[in-house]
C-alpha cells in the first residue's frame, strides 16, 4: 500500500512547455490526498526557486530540495547536509577562473555569479525564474550553510572540477549546467530521512522523475516511476515508465497502481 508520493518538479510535475502543472495531475494529487496519502516534493531547486506549485501547494506535506541537501516536513527540518566550506571556496575559485555563470544556494536565498546567455536561457526560458529572485548577496549566503552550487559548465569542465572535490557529488539534468552538493546529499537519502520522520516504510513510497538527478530516488523508492519524457537512463532504472508529462503521465501512473482508485 502506497502511503507517500515523491515528485520531482521540472519535467515531472511542471511541464517545460506550459510552465504549469497539468490539470489531470492536480486532480489526481487531490484524490490521493483525500485518501490520506502524503505528498512530498523532491527537486534540485532551492526553496526560493519553487515558484510554480501554486495549484497544489496546499496538498504538499514536505520538501526535499537542492537534490536532498535540505529535507523538511511542514516547518520541521529533518535533514540538512551543506557543502563543506573548503569545497565551497574551491568551487567559487574555479567558477571565477573559468568566468562561467553560477548559482549559489542556501535555504534562505540564492546569488547569481556571472550572468551569461546560458544562464539567461535556463533561468528565463526553462525554469521561469528571474534574477530578481536571487536577491541575497553572496557574502550573506556564505555565512550560512551552502546547500548547492550550480555552475554552468561543460561535462569536461565538470570532470576537471570534481577531481578537486572528493567530498562533493555532481548531477546533471540539463546540458548547460550541473548541480553540486555534498556527497552525503542526494534525493534517495532525502527520501529515507523524510520517510523515517513521517513513520512510513520505504516499501510504502512511490517516486516520480525524469532527469539524471532523479535516478537515486527512483531506485530507492518502493516503486520508482519514470515519466515518458524522461532520459533513457532514468527509464532504465524505473519499475514503471508512464506517459509523457503533457499526456497525463502522473495521473495515468497513479491510476495504473490503484493509488487514486
PDB file of C-alpha atoms in Angstrom:
ATOM      1  CA  UNK A   1       0.000   0.000   0.000  1.00  0.00           C
ATOM      2  CA  UNK A   2       1.389   3.391  -1.019  1.00  0.00           C
ATOM      3  CA  UNK A   3       1.402   5.954   1.794  1.00  0.00           C
ATOM      4  CA  UNK A   4       3.662   8.666   0.350  1.00  0.00           C
ATOM      5  CA  UNK A   5       4.307  10.108  -3.098  1.00  0.00           C
ATOM      6  CA  UNK A   6       7.505  11.963  -4.042  1.00  0.00           C
ATOM      7  CA  UNK A   7       7.599  14.205  -7.118  1.00  0.00           C
ATOM      8  CA  UNK A   8      10.347  15.964  -8.993  1.00  0.00           C
ATOM      9  CA  UNK A   9       9.196  19.359 -10.290  1.00  0.00           C
ATOM     10  CA  UNK A  10      10.647  20.258 -13.691  1.00  0.00           C
ATOM     11  CA  UNK A  11       9.602  17.826 -16.404  1.00  0.00           C
ATOM     12  CA  UNK A  12       7.643  15.726 -13.899  1.00  0.00           C
ATOM     13  CA  UNK A  13       5.073  17.882 -12.118  1.00  0.00           C
ATOM     14  CA  UNK A  14       5.562  21.026 -14.189  1.00  0.00           C
ATOM     15  CA  UNK A  15       5.645  20.982 -17.975  1.00  0.00           C
ATOM     16  CA  UNK A  16       8.600  22.548 -19.762  1.00  0.00           C
ATOM     17  CA  UNK A  17       6.134  23.545 -22.485  1.00  0.00           C
ATOM     18  CA  UNK A  18       3.436  25.286 -20.426  1.00  0.00           C
ATOM     19  CA  UNK A  19       5.375  26.010 -17.183  1.00  0.00           C
ATOM     20  CA  UNK A  20       2.257  24.695 -15.413  1.00  0.00           C
ATOM     21  CA  UNK A  21       1.037  21.534 -13.672  1.00  0.00           C
ATOM     22  CA  UNK A  22      -1.371  19.574 -15.915  1.00  0.00           C
ATOM     23  CA  UNK A  23      -4.929  19.690 -14.623  1.00  0.00           C
ATOM     24  CA  UNK A  24      -5.060  15.894 -14.631  1.00  0.00           C
ATOM     25  CA  UNK A  25      -2.142  15.885 -12.168  1.00  0.00           C
ATOM     26  CA  UNK A  26      -3.853  18.394  -9.881  1.00  0.00           C
ATOM     27  CA  UNK A  27      -6.987  16.225  -9.814  1.00  0.00           C
ATOM     28  CA  UNK A  28      -5.023  13.015  -9.198  1.00  0.00           C
ATOM     29  CA  UNK A  29      -2.995  14.504  -6.337  1.00  0.00           C
ATOM     30  CA  UNK A  30      -6.141  15.962  -4.787  1.00  0.00           C
ATOM     31  CA  UNK A  31      -7.692  12.493  -4.873  1.00  0.00           C
ATOM     32  CA  UNK A  32      -4.578  10.906  -3.356  1.00  0.00           C
ATOM     33  CA  UNK A  33      -4.517  13.476  -0.555  1.00  0.00           C
ATOM     34  CA  UNK A  34      -8.201  12.829   0.171  1.00  0.00           C
ATOM     35  CA  UNK A  35      -7.267   9.178   0.699  1.00  0.00           C
ATOM     36  CA  UNK A  36      -4.679  10.172   3.311  1.00  0.00           C
ATOM     37  CA  UNK A  37      -1.624   9.690   1.119  1.00  0.00           C
ATOM     38  CA  UNK A  38       1.181  12.142   1.886  1.00  0.00           C
ATOM     39  CA  UNK A  39       2.685  14.223  -0.909  1.00  0.00           C
ATOM     40  CA  UNK A  40       6.305  15.375  -0.980  1.00  0.00           C
ATOM     41  CA  UNK A  41       8.355  17.379  -3.454  1.00  0.00           C
ATOM     42  CA  UNK A  42      11.806  16.125  -4.485  1.00  0.00           C
ATOM     43  CA  UNK A  43      13.664  18.737  -6.525  1.00  0.00           C
ATOM     44  CA  UNK A  44      17.005  20.208  -7.407  1.00  0.00           C
ATOM     45  CA  UNK A  45      15.536  23.658  -6.875  1.00  0.00           C
ATOM     46  CA  UNK A  46      16.175  25.515  -3.618  1.00  0.00           C
ATOM     47  CA  UNK A  47      13.096  26.694  -1.771  1.00  0.00           C
ATOM     48  CA  UNK A  48      13.322  30.283  -3.088  1.00  0.00           C
ATOM     49  CA  UNK A  49      13.092  28.908  -6.659  1.00  0.00           C
ATOM     50  CA  UNK A  50       9.923  26.884  -6.053  1.00  0.00           C
ATOM     51  CA  UNK A  51       7.571  29.348  -7.695  1.00  0.00           C
ATOM     52  CA  UNK A  52       5.404  27.063  -9.809  1.00  0.00           C
ATOM     53  CA  UNK A  53       3.443  24.801  -7.437  1.00  0.00           C
ATOM     54  CA  UNK A  54       0.590  27.137  -6.516  1.00  0.00           C
ATOM     55  CA  UNK A  55      -2.060  24.769  -7.836  1.00  0.00           C
ATOM     56  CA  UNK A  56      -1.019  22.019  -5.383  1.00  0.00           C
ATOM     57  CA  UNK A  57       0.843  23.864  -2.622  1.00  0.00           C
ATOM     58  CA  UNK A  58      -1.987  23.203  -0.148  1.00  0.00           C
ATOM     59  CA  UNK A  59      -1.565  19.458  -0.739  1.00  0.00           C
ATOM     60  CA  UNK A  60       2.175  19.284  -0.003  1.00  0.00           C
ATOM     61  CA  UNK A  61       3.393  17.748   3.268  1.00  0.00           C
ATOM     62  CA  UNK A  62       7.108  18.428   2.848  1.00  0.00           C
ATOM     63  CA  UNK A  63      10.047  19.084   0.574  1.00  0.00           C
ATOM     64  CA  UNK A  64      13.317  17.508  -0.470  1.00  0.00           C
ATOM     65  CA  UNK A  65      15.156  20.466  -2.008  1.00  0.00           C
ATOM     66  CA  UNK A  66      18.582  21.116  -3.529  1.00  0.00           C
ATOM     67  CA  UNK A  67      18.847  17.460  -4.546  1.00  0.00           C
ATOM     68  CA  UNK A  68      18.446  16.191  -0.989  1.00  0.00           C
ATOM     69  CA  UNK A  69      20.630  18.706   0.854  1.00  0.00           C
ATOM     70  CA  UNK A  70      17.603  20.059   2.743  1.00  0.00           C
ATOM     71  CA  UNK A  71      14.576  17.972   3.746  1.00  0.00           C
ATOM     72  CA  UNK A  72      11.542  19.292   5.594  1.00  0.00           C
ATOM     73  CA  UNK A  73       8.153  18.126   6.821  1.00  0.00           C
ATOM     74  CA  UNK A  74       5.925  21.105   7.426  1.00  0.00           C
ATOM     75  CA  UNK A  75       8.091  23.641   9.285  1.00  0.00           C
ATOM     76  CA  UNK A  76      10.477  20.981  10.627  1.00  0.00           C
ATOM     77  CA  UNK A  77      13.870  20.319   9.050  1.00  0.00           C
ATOM     78  CA  UNK A  78      14.617  16.590   9.180  1.00  0.00           C
ATOM     79  CA  UNK A  79      17.929  16.598   7.278  1.00  0.00           C
ATOM     80  CA  UNK A  80      20.406  19.335   6.353  1.00  0.00           C
ATOM     81  CA  UNK A  81      23.620  18.447   4.516  1.00  0.00           C
ATOM     82  CA  UNK A  82      25.625  21.510   3.444  1.00  0.00           C
ATOM     83  CA  UNK A  83      28.778  21.648   1.344  1.00  0.00           C
ATOM     84  CA  UNK A  84      31.920  21.963   3.486  1.00  0.00           C
ATOM     85  CA  UNK A  85      33.344  25.489   3.422  1.00  0.00           C
ATOM     86  CA  UNK A  86      36.716  24.494   1.878  1.00  0.00           C
ATOM     87  CA  UNK A  87      34.843  22.852  -1.020  1.00  0.00           C
ATOM     88  CA  UNK A  88      32.647  25.928  -1.414  1.00  0.00           C
ATOM     89  CA  UNK A  89      35.768  28.093  -1.666  1.00  0.00           C
ATOM     90  CA  UNK A  90      37.354  25.770  -4.260  1.00  0.00           C
ATOM     91  CA  UNK A  91      34.152  25.745  -6.291  1.00  0.00           C
ATOM     92  CA  UNK A  92      33.847  29.513  -6.354  1.00  0.00           C
ATOM     93  CA  UNK A  93      37.519  29.915  -7.247  1.00  0.00           C
ATOM     94  CA  UNK A  94      37.008  27.555 -10.202  1.00  0.00           C
ATOM     95  CA  UNK A  95      33.934  29.495 -11.359  1.00  0.00           C
ATOM     96  CA  UNK A  96      35.751  32.826 -11.156  1.00  0.00           C
ATOM     97  CA  UNK A  97      38.757  31.469 -13.041  1.00  0.00           C
ATOM     98  CA  UNK A  98      36.562  29.984 -15.769  1.00  0.00           C
ATOM     99  CA  UNK A  99      34.368  33.122 -15.840  1.00  0.00           C
ATOM    100  CA  UNK A 100      31.271  30.994 -16.102  1.00  0.00           C
ATOM    101  CA  UNK A 101      27.776  31.510 -14.730  1.00  0.00           C
ATOM    102  CA  UNK A 102      26.937  30.026 -11.341  1.00  0.00           C
ATOM    103  CA  UNK A 103      24.105  29.983  -8.789  1.00  0.00           C
ATOM    104  CA  UNK A 104      24.986  29.630  -5.084  1.00  0.00           C
ATOM    105  CA  UNK A 105      22.160  28.429  -2.843  1.00  0.00           C
ATOM    106  CA  UNK A 106      21.328  28.383   0.829  1.00  0.00           C
ATOM    107  CA  UNK A 107      17.972  27.714   2.466  1.00  0.00           C
ATOM    108  CA  UNK A 108      17.062  31.371   2.722  1.00  0.00           C
ATOM    109  CA  UNK A 109      18.211  32.695  -0.656  1.00  0.00           C
ATOM    110  CA  UNK A 110      20.357  32.430  -3.765  1.00  0.00           C
ATOM    111  CA  UNK A 111      23.018  34.506  -5.503  1.00  0.00           C
ATOM    112  CA  UNK A 112      23.988  34.683  -9.177  1.00  0.00           C
ATOM    113  CA  UNK A 113      27.599  34.980 -10.284  1.00  0.00           C
ATOM    114  CA  UNK A 114      28.462  35.967 -13.865  1.00  0.00           C
ATOM    115  CA  UNK A 115      25.290  36.277 -15.941  1.00  0.00           C
ATOM    116  CA  UNK A 116      25.712  34.663 -19.372  1.00  0.00           C
ATOM    117  CA  UNK A 117      23.452  33.793 -22.339  1.00  0.00           C
ATOM    118  CA  UNK A 118      23.245  30.243 -20.933  1.00  0.00           C
ATOM    119  CA  UNK A 119      22.068  31.444 -17.535  1.00  0.00           C
ATOM    120  CA  UNK A 120      19.536  33.761 -19.201  1.00  0.00           C
ATOM    121  CA  UNK A 121      18.136  30.894 -21.283  1.00  0.00           C
ATOM    122  CA  UNK A 122      17.921  28.351 -18.461  1.00  0.00           C
ATOM    123  CA  UNK A 123      16.546  30.690 -15.819  1.00  0.00           C
ATOM    124  CA  UNK A 124      14.115  32.663 -18.002  1.00  0.00           C
ATOM    125  CA  UNK A 125      13.022  30.175 -20.659  1.00  0.00           C
ATOM    126  CA  UNK A 126      13.276  26.802 -18.910  1.00  0.00           C
ATOM    127  CA  UNK A 127      12.813  27.436 -15.189  1.00  0.00           C
ATOM    128  CA  UNK A 128      10.779  30.654 -15.476  1.00  0.00           C
ATOM    129  CA  UNK A 129      12.966  32.353 -12.828  1.00  0.00           C
ATOM    130  CA  UNK A 130      14.078  35.993 -12.830  1.00  0.00           C
ATOM    131  CA  UNK A 131      17.331  37.391 -11.495  1.00  0.00           C
ATOM    132  CA  UNK A 132      15.242  39.380  -9.020  1.00  0.00           C
ATOM    133  CA  UNK A 133      14.517  36.017  -7.355  1.00  0.00           C
ATOM    134  CA  UNK A 134      18.230  35.888  -6.457  1.00  0.00           C
ATOM    135  CA  UNK A 135      18.343  38.877  -4.169  1.00  0.00           C
ATOM    136  CA  UNK A 136      20.685  37.683  -1.394  1.00  0.00           C
ATOM    137  CA  UNK A 137      24.293  38.949  -1.577  1.00  0.00           C
ATOM    138  CA  UNK A 138      26.891  36.209  -1.916  1.00  0.00           C
ATOM    139  CA  UNK A 139      28.663  37.304   1.269  1.00  0.00           C
ATOM    140  CA  UNK A 140      25.434  36.735   3.210  1.00  0.00           C
ATOM    141  CA  UNK A 141      24.915  33.290   1.703  1.00  0.00           C
ATOM    142  CA  UNK A 142      28.451  32.272   2.599  1.00  0.00           C
ATOM    143  CA  UNK A 143      27.686  32.989   6.260  1.00  0.00           C
ATOM    144  CA  UNK A 144      25.007  30.273   6.141  1.00  0.00           C
ATOM    145  CA  UNK A 145      25.090  26.552   5.246  1.00  0.00           C
ATOM    146  CA  UNK A 146      25.625  26.429   1.463  1.00  0.00           C
ATOM    147  CA  UNK A 147      23.429  23.617   0.181  1.00  0.00           C
ATOM    148  CA  UNK A 148      24.109  23.572  -3.547  1.00  0.00           C
ATOM    149  CA  UNK A 149      26.247  25.314  -6.150  1.00  0.00           C
ATOM    150  CA  UNK A 150      25.181  25.159  -9.784  1.00  0.00           C
ATOM    151  CA  UNK A 151      27.920  26.143 -12.251  1.00  0.00           C
ATOM    152  CA  UNK A 152      27.124  26.493 -15.945  1.00  0.00           C
ATOM    153  CA  UNK A 153      29.985  24.359 -17.236  1.00  0.00           C
ATOM    154  CA  UNK A 154      30.618  21.636 -19.790  1.00  0.00           C
ATOM    155  CA  UNK A 155      30.974  17.952 -18.930  1.00  0.00           C
ATOM    156  CA  UNK A 156      34.737  18.277 -19.472  1.00  0.00           C
ATOM    157  CA  UNK A 157      34.933  21.199 -17.047  1.00  0.00           C
ATOM    158  CA  UNK A 158      32.799  19.244 -14.602  1.00  0.00           C
ATOM    159  CA  UNK A 159      35.204  16.299 -14.700  1.00  0.00           C
ATOM    160  CA  UNK A 160      38.177  18.570 -14.008  1.00  0.00           C
ATOM    161  CA  UNK A 161      36.349  20.316 -11.170  1.00  0.00           C
ATOM    162  CA  UNK A 162      35.081  17.191  -9.433  1.00  0.00           C
ATOM    163  CA  UNK A 163      38.605  15.778  -9.177  1.00  0.00           C
ATOM    164  CA  UNK A 164      39.244  18.672  -6.790  1.00  0.00           C
ATOM    165  CA  UNK A 165      36.109  17.943  -4.713  1.00  0.00           C
ATOM    166  CA  UNK A 166      36.230  14.376  -3.343  1.00  0.00           C
ATOM    167  CA  UNK A 167      33.607  15.177  -0.693  1.00  0.00           C
ATOM    168  CA  UNK A 168      31.093  16.502  -3.229  1.00  0.00           C
ATOM    169  CA  UNK A 169      28.808  14.939  -5.823  1.00  0.00           C
ATOM    170  CA  UNK A 170      27.532  16.286  -9.115  1.00  0.00           C
ATOM    171  CA  UNK A 171      24.349  15.583 -11.052  1.00  0.00           C
ATOM    172  CA  UNK A 172      23.277  16.907 -14.428  1.00  0.00           C
ATOM    173  CA  UNK A 173      19.682  17.012 -15.668  1.00  0.00           C
ATOM    174  CA  UNK A 174      20.198  19.674 -18.350  1.00  0.00           C
ATOM    175  CA  UNK A 175      23.217  20.001 -20.681  1.00  0.00           C
ATOM    176  CA  UNK A 176      24.102  23.595 -19.733  1.00  0.00           C
ATOM    177  CA  UNK A 177      24.848  23.076 -16.032  1.00  0.00           C
ATOM    178  CA  UNK A 178      25.386  20.652 -13.172  1.00  0.00           C
ATOM    179  CA  UNK A 179      24.222  20.698  -9.550  1.00  0.00           C
ATOM    180  CA  UNK A 180      26.963  20.177  -6.970  1.00  0.00           C
ATOM    181  CA  UNK A 181      26.163  19.164  -3.396  1.00  0.00           C
ATOM    182  CA  UNK A 182      27.800  17.361  -0.522  1.00  0.00           C
ATOM    183  CA  UNK A 183      28.453  13.711  -1.397  1.00  0.00           C
ATOM    184  CA  UNK A 184      26.134  12.851   1.513  1.00  0.00           C
ATOM    185  CA  UNK A 185      23.200  14.634  -0.137  1.00  0.00           C
ATOM    186  CA  UNK A 186      21.013  13.099  -2.811  1.00  0.00           C
ATOM    187  CA  UNK A 187      17.319  12.527  -3.335  1.00  0.00           C
ATOM    188  CA  UNK A 188      17.455   8.916  -2.129  1.00  0.00           C
ATOM    189  CA  UNK A 189      18.865   9.954   1.245  1.00  0.00           C
ATOM    190  CA  UNK A 190      16.220  12.644   1.326  1.00  0.00           C
ATOM    191  CA  UNK A 191      13.513  10.050   0.802  1.00  0.00           C
ATOM    192  CA  UNK A 192      14.946   7.920   3.610  1.00  0.00           C
ATOM    193  CA  UNK A 193      15.049  10.867   6.023  1.00  0.00           C
ATOM    194  CA  UNK A 194      11.532  12.049   5.209  1.00  0.00           C
ATOM    195  CA  UNK A 195      10.034   8.556   5.301  1.00  0.00           C
ATOM    196  CA  UNK A 196      11.644   7.798   8.665  1.00  0.00           C
ATOM    197  CA  UNK A 197      10.486  11.107  10.158  1.00  0.00           C
ATOM    198  CA  UNK A 198       6.963  10.527   8.846  1.00  0.00           C
ATOM    199  CA  UNK A 199       6.838   6.937  10.098  1.00  0.00           C
ATOM    200  CA  UNK A 200       6.492   5.494   6.603  1.00  0.00           C
ATOM    201  CA  UNK A 201       8.259   2.390   5.302  1.00  0.00           C
ATOM    202  CA  UNK A 202      10.370   2.685   2.156  1.00  0.00           C
ATOM    203  CA  UNK A 203       8.230  -0.004   0.535  1.00  0.00           C
ATOM    204  CA  UNK A 204       5.232   2.303   1.032  1.00  0.00           C
ATOM    205  CA  UNK A 205       6.765   5.109  -1.063  1.00  0.00           C
ATOM    206  CA  UNK A 206       6.439   5.941  -4.744  1.00  0.00           C
ATOM    207  CA  UNK A 207       8.754   8.393  -6.531  1.00  0.00           C
ATOM    208  CA  UNK A 208       8.399  10.098  -9.920  1.00  0.00           C
ATOM    209  CA  UNK A 209      11.133  11.749 -12.006  1.00  0.00           C
ATOM    210  CA  UNK A 210      12.543  12.450 -15.444  1.00  0.00           C
ATOM    211  CA  UNK A 211      16.169  13.630 -15.052  1.00  0.00           C
ATOM    212  CA  UNK A 212      19.528  12.240 -14.032  1.00  0.00           C
ATOM    213  CA  UNK A 213      19.234  13.655 -10.517  1.00  0.00           C
ATOM    214  CA  UNK A 214      16.079  11.547 -10.043  1.00  0.00           C
ATOM    215  CA  UNK A 215      17.849   8.219 -10.550  1.00  0.00           C
ATOM    216  CA  UNK A 216      18.787   7.699  -6.863  1.00  0.00           C
ATOM    217  CA  UNK A 217      15.260   8.278  -5.549  1.00  0.00           C
ATOM    218  CA  UNK A 218      13.623   6.234  -8.306  1.00  0.00           C
ATOM    219  CA  UNK A 219      15.927   3.333  -7.463  1.00  0.00           C
ATOM    220  CA  UNK A 220      15.405   3.688  -3.690  1.00  0.00           C
ATOM    221  CA  UNK A 221      11.644   4.175  -3.532  1.00  0.00           C
ATOM    222  CA  UNK A 222       9.314   1.256  -3.033  1.00  0.00           C
ATOM    223  CA  UNK A 223       8.042   1.973  -6.562  1.00  0.00           C
ATOM    224  CA  UNK A 224      10.040   4.142  -8.951  1.00  0.00           C
ATOM    225  CA  UNK A 225       8.247   5.801 -11.866  1.00  0.00           C
ATOM    226  CA  UNK A 226       9.937   7.419 -14.886  1.00  0.00           C
ATOM    227  CA  UNK A 227       7.980   9.891 -16.958  1.00  0.00           C
ATOM    228  CA  UNK A 228       7.506   9.152 -20.648  1.00  0.00           C
ATOM    229  CA  UNK A 229       9.655  12.206 -21.387  1.00  0.00           C
ATOM    230  CA  UNK A 230      12.428  11.001 -19.036  1.00  0.00           C
ATOM    231  CA  UNK A 231      16.003  10.401 -20.101  1.00  0.00           C
ATOM    232  CA  UNK A 232      16.720   6.831 -21.192  1.00  0.00           C
ATOM    233  CA  UNK A 233      18.998   6.152 -18.202  1.00  0.00           C
ATOM    234  CA  UNK A 234      16.142   7.165 -15.894  1.00  0.00           C
ATOM    235  CA  UNK A 235      13.724   4.825 -17.647  1.00  0.00           C
ATOM    236  CA  UNK A 236      16.279   2.023 -17.369  1.00  0.00           C
ATOM    237  CA  UNK A 237      16.214   2.061 -13.542  1.00  0.00           C
ATOM    238  CA  UNK A 238      12.466   2.616 -13.084  1.00  0.00           C
ATOM    239  CA  UNK A 239       9.942  -0.017 -12.059  1.00  0.00           C
ATOM    240  CA  UNK A 240       7.444   1.533 -14.461  1.00  0.00           C
ATOM    241  CA  UNK A 241       7.525   4.059 -17.302  1.00  0.00           C
ATOM    242  CA  UNK A 242       4.404   6.168 -17.598  1.00  0.00           C
ATOM    243  CA  UNK A 243       3.248   8.549 -20.333  1.00  0.00           C
ATOM    244  CA  UNK A 244       4.680  11.991 -21.142  1.00  0.00           C
ATOM    245  CA  UNK A 245       4.039  14.780 -18.631  1.00  0.00           C
ATOM    246  CA  UNK A 246       1.910  16.595 -21.218  1.00  0.00           C
ATOM    247  CA  UNK A 247      -0.143  13.451 -21.843  1.00  0.00           C
ATOM    248  CA  UNK A 248      -1.363  12.891 -18.261  1.00  0.00           C
ATOM    249  CA  UNK A 249       1.628  10.754 -17.248  1.00  0.00           C
ATOM    250  CA  UNK A 250       1.266  11.175 -13.488  1.00  0.00           C
ATOM    251  CA  UNK A 251      -2.489  10.631 -13.433  1.00  0.00           C
ATOM    252  CA  UNK A 252      -2.137   7.502 -15.582  1.00  0.00           C
ATOM    253  CA  UNK A 253       0.561   6.003 -13.337  1.00  0.00           C
ATOM    254  CA  UNK A 254      -1.403   6.649 -10.144  1.00  0.00           C
ATOM    255  CA  UNK A 255      -4.454   5.045 -11.715  1.00  0.00           C
ATOM    256  CA  UNK A 256      -2.392   2.104 -13.008  1.00  0.00           C
ATOM    257  CA  UNK A 257      -1.121   1.324  -9.483  1.00  0.00           C
ATOM    258  CA  UNK A 258      -4.531   1.876  -7.880  1.00  0.00           C
ATOM    259  CA  UNK A 259      -3.353   4.858  -5.834  1.00  0.00           C
ATOM    260  CA  UNK A 260      -6.258   7.049  -6.892  1.00  0.00           C
ATOM    261  CA  UNK A 261      -8.805   4.280  -7.305  1.00  0.00           C
TER     262      UNK A 261
END
